[in-house]
Coordinates of C-alpha atoms in Angstrom, one line a residue:
Chain A
M100 CA 4.6 11.5 -1.4
H101 CA 7.7 9.5 -1.7
R102 CA 7.7 5.9 -2.3
T103 CA 10.4 3.7 -2.0
S104 CA 12.8 2.2 -4.8
R105 CA 12.0 -1.4 -4.9
P106 CA 15.7 -2.2 -4.5
G107 CA 16.7 -0.3 -1.9
A108 CA 13.3 -1.5 -0.1
A109 CA 14.5 -4.9 -0.9
L110 CA 18.4 -4.6 -0.1
L111 CA 16.9 -3.6 3.8
L112 CA 14.9 -6.1 4.0
A113 CA 17.6 -8.5 2.8
A114 CA 20.0 -7.2 5.4
A115 CA 17.6 -7.6 8.4
L116 CA 16.4 -11.2 7.6
V117 CA 20.4 -12.0 7.0
L118 CA 21.4 -10.3 10.4
A119 CA 18.2 -12.1 11.8
G120 CA 19.6 -15.6 10.6
A121 CA 22.9 -14.6 12.4
G122 CA 21.6 -13.7 15.2
A123 CA 19.1 -16.8 15.5
A124 CA 22.6 -19.1 14.5
A125 CA 24.5 -17.7 16.8
A126 CA 22.0 -18.1 19.8
W127 CA 21.6 -21.6 18.8
A128 CA 25.3 -21.8 18.8
M129 CA 25.5 -20.7 22.7
T130 CA 22.4 -22.6 23.9
G131 CA 23.1 -26.7 21.7
D132 CA 20.6 -28.2 19.9
R133 CA 17.6 -28.5 21.9
G134 CA 13.7 -28.6 21.3
I135 CA 11.3 -25.8 21.2
E136 CA 10.2 -27.0 24.6
E137 CA 13.6 -28.1 25.8
R138 CA 14.9 -24.3 24.9
F139 CA 12.0 -22.8 26.9
S140 CA 12.4 -24.9 30.5
H141 CA 16.2 -24.3 30.2
A142 CA 15.8 -20.5 29.8
L143 CA 13.2 -20.3 32.7
G144 CA 15.6 -22.6 35.1
L145 CA 12.6 -25.5 34.7
E146 CA 15.5 -27.9 34.4
D147 CA 13.7 -30.9 35.3
G148 CA 11.5 -30.3 32.8
H149 CA 11.3 -31.3 29.1
G150 CA 8.7 -28.9 28.4
E151 CA 5.0 -30.4 27.1
E152 CA 6.4 -33.9 26.6
E153 CA 5.4 -34.4 29.9
E154 CA 1.4 -35.2 30.2
G155 CA 0.1 -33.3 33.1
P156 CA -3.6 -34.1 34.7
V157 CA -4.9 -31.4 32.4
E158 CA -2.7 -31.6 29.4
G159 CA -3.7 -34.4 26.2
N160 CA -6.7 -35.5 28.7
V161 CA -9.1 -37.3 26.1
L162 CA -12.3 -36.3 28.6
L163 CA -11.0 -32.5 28.9
Y164 CA -10.3 -32.4 24.7
V165 CA -14.4 -33.4 24.5
A166 CA -15.5 -31.6 27.1
A167 CA -13.7 -28.3 25.7
L168 CA -14.6 -29.2 22.4
C169 CA -18.2 -29.3 23.6
I170 CA -18.2 -26.2 25.4
L171 CA -16.8 -24.4 22.4
G172 CA -19.2 -25.9 19.8
G173 CA -21.9 -24.8 22.4
G174 CA -20.8 -21.2 22.8
T175 CA -20.2 -20.5 19.2
L176 CA -23.7 -22.0 18.6
L177 CA -24.8 -19.8 21.2
L178 CA -23.3 -16.5 20.1
Y179 CA -24.0 -17.2 16.6
R180 CA -27.3 -17.3 17.2
R181 CA -28.0 -14.3 19.6
H182 CA -25.1 -11.6 17.2
P183 CA -25.2 -13.5 13.8
I184 CA -22.7 -11.8 12.1
Chain B
M19 CA 6.7 -17.8 15.7
A20 CA 6.3 -16.3 19.1
H21 CA 4.3 -18.6 21.1
I22 CA 4.7 -19.1 25.2
H23 CA 5.5 -23.0 25.1
L24 CA 4.8 -24.1 29.0
Q25 CA 2.7 -26.3 30.8
D26 CA 0.1 -25.5 33.2
G27 CA 1.0 -24.3 36.5
S28 CA 4.3 -22.7 35.2
L29 CA 2.7 -18.9 35.4
P30 CA 1.2 -17.7 38.5
L31 CA -2.7 -17.9 38.6
E32 CA -3.4 -14.1 39.5
W33 CA -1.3 -13.6 36.0
L34 CA -3.0 -15.8 34.0
A35 CA -6.3 -14.7 35.3
L36 CA -5.4 -11.1 34.1
W37 CA -4.1 -12.3 30.2
W38 CA -7.3 -14.5 30.1
A39 CA -9.2 -11.3 30.8
L40 CA -7.1 -8.8 28.8
S41 CA -7.5 -11.5 25.7
L42 CA -11.2 -11.8 26.7
A43 CA -11.7 -8.0 26.5
I44 CA -9.9 -7.9 23.0
L45 CA -12.2 -10.7 21.2
A46 CA -15.3 -9.3 22.7
I47 CA -14.2 -6.0 20.9
C48 CA -13.4 -7.8 17.6
L49 CA -16.9 -9.4 17.6
L50 CA -18.6 -6.1 18.5
R51 CA -16.6 -4.5 15.0
L52 CA -17.4 -7.5 13.4
R53 CA -21.1 -7.3 14.1
R54 CA -21.3 -3.4 12.8
Q55 CA -19.2 -4.9 9.9
R56 CA -21.1 -6.3 6.4
L57 CA -19.0 -9.5 6.8
D58 CA -18.4 -11.4 3.2
P59 CA -19.5 -14.8 3.7
S60 CA -16.3 -15.3 1.7
R61 CA -14.2 -14.1 4.4
I62 CA -15.6 -16.2 6.6
T63 CA -14.5 -19.0 4.9
L64 CA -11.4 -17.8 4.2
A65 CA -11.0 -17.3 8.1
A66 CA -12.0 -21.2 8.5
L67 CA -9.1 -22.2 5.6
C68 CA -6.9 -20.2 7.4
T69 CA -7.3 -21.6 10.6
A70 CA -7.0 -24.8 9.5
T71 CA -3.5 -24.2 7.8
V72 CA -2.2 -22.2 11.0
F73 CA -3.3 -24.9 12.9
A74 CA -1.7 -27.8 10.8
L75 CA 1.8 -25.2 10.5
F76 CA 1.5 -25.2 14.8
Q77 CA 2.2 -29.0 14.9
I78 CA 4.8 -29.3 12.3
S79 CA 8.1 -29.2 13.9
I80 CA 10.7 -27.8 11.3
P81 CA 14.2 -29.3 12.1
I82 CA 16.1 -26.1 12.3
F83 CA 17.6 -24.4 15.1
G84 CA 16.7 -27.6 17.2
G85 CA 13.0 -27.5 16.0
V86 CA 10.8 -25.3 15.3
H87 CA 7.6 -24.2 13.9
L88 CA 5.9 -21.6 11.9
S89 CA 2.9 -20.0 12.6
L90 CA 2.0 -17.4 9.9
M91 CA -0.3 -15.2 12.5
P92 CA 1.0 -11.9 10.8
L93 CA -0.3 -13.4 7.1
V94 CA -3.6 -13.9 9.4
G95 CA -3.8 -10.3 10.2
I96 CA -2.9 -9.4 6.5
L97 CA -5.1 -11.4 4.8
L98 CA -8.3 -10.9 7.7
G99 CA -7.5 -7.9 9.1
P100 CA -7.3 -7.2 13.0
F101 CA -10.7 -8.2 14.1
L102 CA -11.4 -11.5 12.4
G103 CA -7.7 -12.4 12.7
P104 CA -7.8 -13.3 17.0
L105 CA -10.7 -15.2 16.1
V106 CA -8.8 -17.7 14.1
A107 CA -5.8 -17.1 16.9
L108 CA -8.2 -18.4 19.4
I109 CA -9.3 -21.1 17.9
V110 CA -5.9 -22.1 17.0
N111 CA -4.6 -22.1 20.7
L112 CA -7.9 -23.7 21.9
F113 CA -7.0 -26.9 19.6
S114 CA -3.1 -26.8 19.9
A115 CA -3.6 -26.7 23.7
A116 CA -6.2 -29.7 23.6
I117 CA -3.4 -32.2 22.1
G118 CA -0.7 -30.6 24.3
H119 CA 1.0 -27.6 22.5
G120 CA 0.7 -24.6 25.3
G121 CA -1.0 -25.3 28.6
W122 CA -5.1 -24.4 28.7
G123 CA -4.1 -22.0 30.5
L124 CA -1.3 -19.8 28.7
I125 CA -4.4 -19.6 26.2
G126 CA -5.1 -16.1 27.0
A127 CA -1.3 -15.1 27.2
N128 CA -0.6 -16.5 23.9
L129 CA -4.1 -15.5 22.2
L130 CA -2.6 -11.7 23.6
V131 CA 0.9 -12.8 21.6
N132 CA -0.7 -13.5 18.4
A133 CA -3.3 -10.5 18.5
V134 CA -0.1 -8.2 18.7
E135 CA 1.3 -9.7 15.5
I136 CA -1.9 -10.0 13.6
A137 CA -2.5 -5.8 14.4
V138 CA 1.3 -5.0 13.7
A139 CA 1.3 -7.0 10.7
Y140 CA -2.3 -5.3 9.4
A141 CA -0.8 -1.7 10.4
V142 CA 2.7 -2.0 8.9
Y143 CA 1.1 -3.7 6.0
R144 CA -1.4 -1.6 5.1
G145 CA 0.3 1.9 6.3
T146 CA 3.3 1.1 3.9
E147 CA 0.7 0.7 1.0
R148 CA 1.5 4.3 -0.2
R149 CA 5.1 4.4 0.2
L150 CA 6.2 1.2 -1.3
D151 CA 4.7 -0.7 -4.4
S152 CA 6.1 -4.3 -3.8
V153 CA 3.5 -6.8 -2.4
P154 CA 5.7 -9.5 -1.3
I155 CA 8.4 -6.9 0.3
R156 CA 5.5 -5.3 2.0
G157 CA 4.3 -8.7 3.3
A158 CA 7.7 -10.0 4.5
A159 CA 8.8 -6.6 6.2
A160 CA 5.1 -6.4 8.0
T161 CA 5.7 -10.5 8.7
F162 CA 9.6 -9.6 10.3
V163 CA 8.3 -6.7 12.4
A164 CA 5.0 -8.2 13.8
L165 CA 6.7 -11.5 14.9
F166 CA 9.5 -9.3 16.4
A167 CA 6.6 -7.3 18.3
G168 CA 5.2 -10.5 19.4
N169 CA 8.8 -11.8 20.3
L170 CA 8.7 -8.8 23.0
A171 CA 5.1 -9.1 23.7
M172 CA 5.8 -13.2 24.6
I173 CA 9.0 -12.0 26.5
G174 CA 6.8 -9.1 28.5
I175 CA 4.2 -11.4 29.5
V176 CA 6.4 -14.1 30.7
L177 CA 8.7 -11.7 32.9
V178 CA 6.3 -9.8 34.7
S179 CA 4.5 -12.8 35.0
G180 CA 7.2 -14.8 36.8
I181 CA 7.9 -18.4 36.7
Q182 CA 6.2 -20.7 39.8
G183 CA 8.9 -22.5 41.7
V184 CA 12.3 -21.2 39.9
S185 CA 15.1 -19.9 41.9
Q186 CA 16.8 -18.0 39.2
S187 CA 17.2 -14.0 39.0
A188 CA 15.1 -12.3 36.9
S189 CA 18.2 -11.3 34.4
A190 CA 18.7 -14.6 33.8
T191 CA 15.5 -15.4 33.1
A192 CA 15.6 -12.2 30.9
A193 CA 19.1 -13.6 29.2
G194 CA 17.3 -17.1 28.2
L195 CA 14.2 -15.4 26.4
A196 CA 16.7 -13.2 24.9
V197 CA 17.9 -16.2 23.4
I198 CA 14.6 -17.6 22.3
G199 CA 13.7 -14.1 21.3
A200 CA 17.0 -14.6 18.7
I201 CA 16.4 -17.8 17.9
N202 CA 12.4 -17.1 16.9
M203 CA 13.7 -14.0 14.5
G204 CA 15.6 -16.4 12.4
V205 CA 12.7 -18.2 12.4
G206 CA 10.7 -15.4 11.6
A207 CA 13.0 -14.4 8.7
V208 CA 12.2 -17.6 7.0
E209 CA 8.0 -17.2 7.8
A210 CA 8.8 -13.4 6.2
I211 CA 10.2 -15.0 3.1
V212 CA 7.2 -17.5 2.9
S213 CA 4.6 -15.1 3.7
G214 CA 5.7 -12.5 1.2
Y215 CA 6.0 -15.5 -1.4
L216 CA 2.1 -15.9 -0.5
L217 CA 1.0 -12.8 -0.7
A218 CA 2.8 -12.5 -4.4
Y219 CA 0.7 -15.4 -5.3
I220 CA -2.4 -14.1 -4.0
S221 CA -2.1 -10.9 -4.9
R222 CA -1.6 -12.4 -8.6
V223 CA -4.4 -15.1 -8.7
R224 CA -6.9 -13.3 -6.3
P225 CA -5.9 -9.7 -5.8
E226 CA -9.2 -9.0 -4.4
I227 CA -8.5 -10.5 -1.0
L228 CA -6.3 -8.7 -0.8
G229 CA -8.3 -5.3 -1.2
R230 CA -7.4 -4.7 -4.8
R231 CA -8.9 -4.7 -7.8
P232 CA -8.1 -7.8 -9.9
D233 CA -7.7 -5.5 -13.2
A234 CA -5.0 -3.5 -10.8
P235 CA -1.0 -4.3 -12.4
N236 CA 0.8 -7.2 -10.9
E237 CA 3.9 -6.1 -9.2

């Protein structure tokens, strides 16, 4: 089977990475200096939002965090006991 | 680094339920396959270390292009395979949601995106084994292609689901998501280099993790 030479593959990959970097820089220049959540909200038309910075009744709630942790821990224990791997 | 950075309530409930159902089906298949395999304890340890590392990296905002983060999900796919990898992605997404990084309801959708990255990275890395010698180049290429596929999955999920309470047209949303995808691929280029370097290091010091003989020549 033909094996691709290392310099050829490396050049191809480098070209793809450089192109991706240039595309990202152009996209960034078009949208301005925004954070991840802000850019997401802007792209989807959720202009009011600063994305996840505004905490709703669910996100960042300590009680829900502890509840989710307990459910996850209990569920994992049950699964492991029934289906050990 | 494709990840749906939205709050709960952004996507319609019926679509969230569908993405959750699909991701649970994938997890069930993974668990069944892992039960059939004789899973070495060292792989479970590696999975735990990968989970901790990926979770930490998820939360670190790198100040380029306005602030981005790496994910290393393709690296998880290459190191752990397509069945153990999604379990790592589940834990990372659960704990990320717990600290407000992505909504709880979006864990299913984000898990699908990560599962695509994991499966594609594994397939490309293993699929090019006979054609390409170099571990770092294969690793970087697999990472880059996987992140591209993850971006497509992310854009597809958001476009198909639609955003609640938004009046802008689907084409405007698609254009916005394409810009996000372009920026993500710039970060993907960085992640590809990082992953390629990490794989080169692992292949030198612990080649058995990559399924290579310890006495195999370094590339």
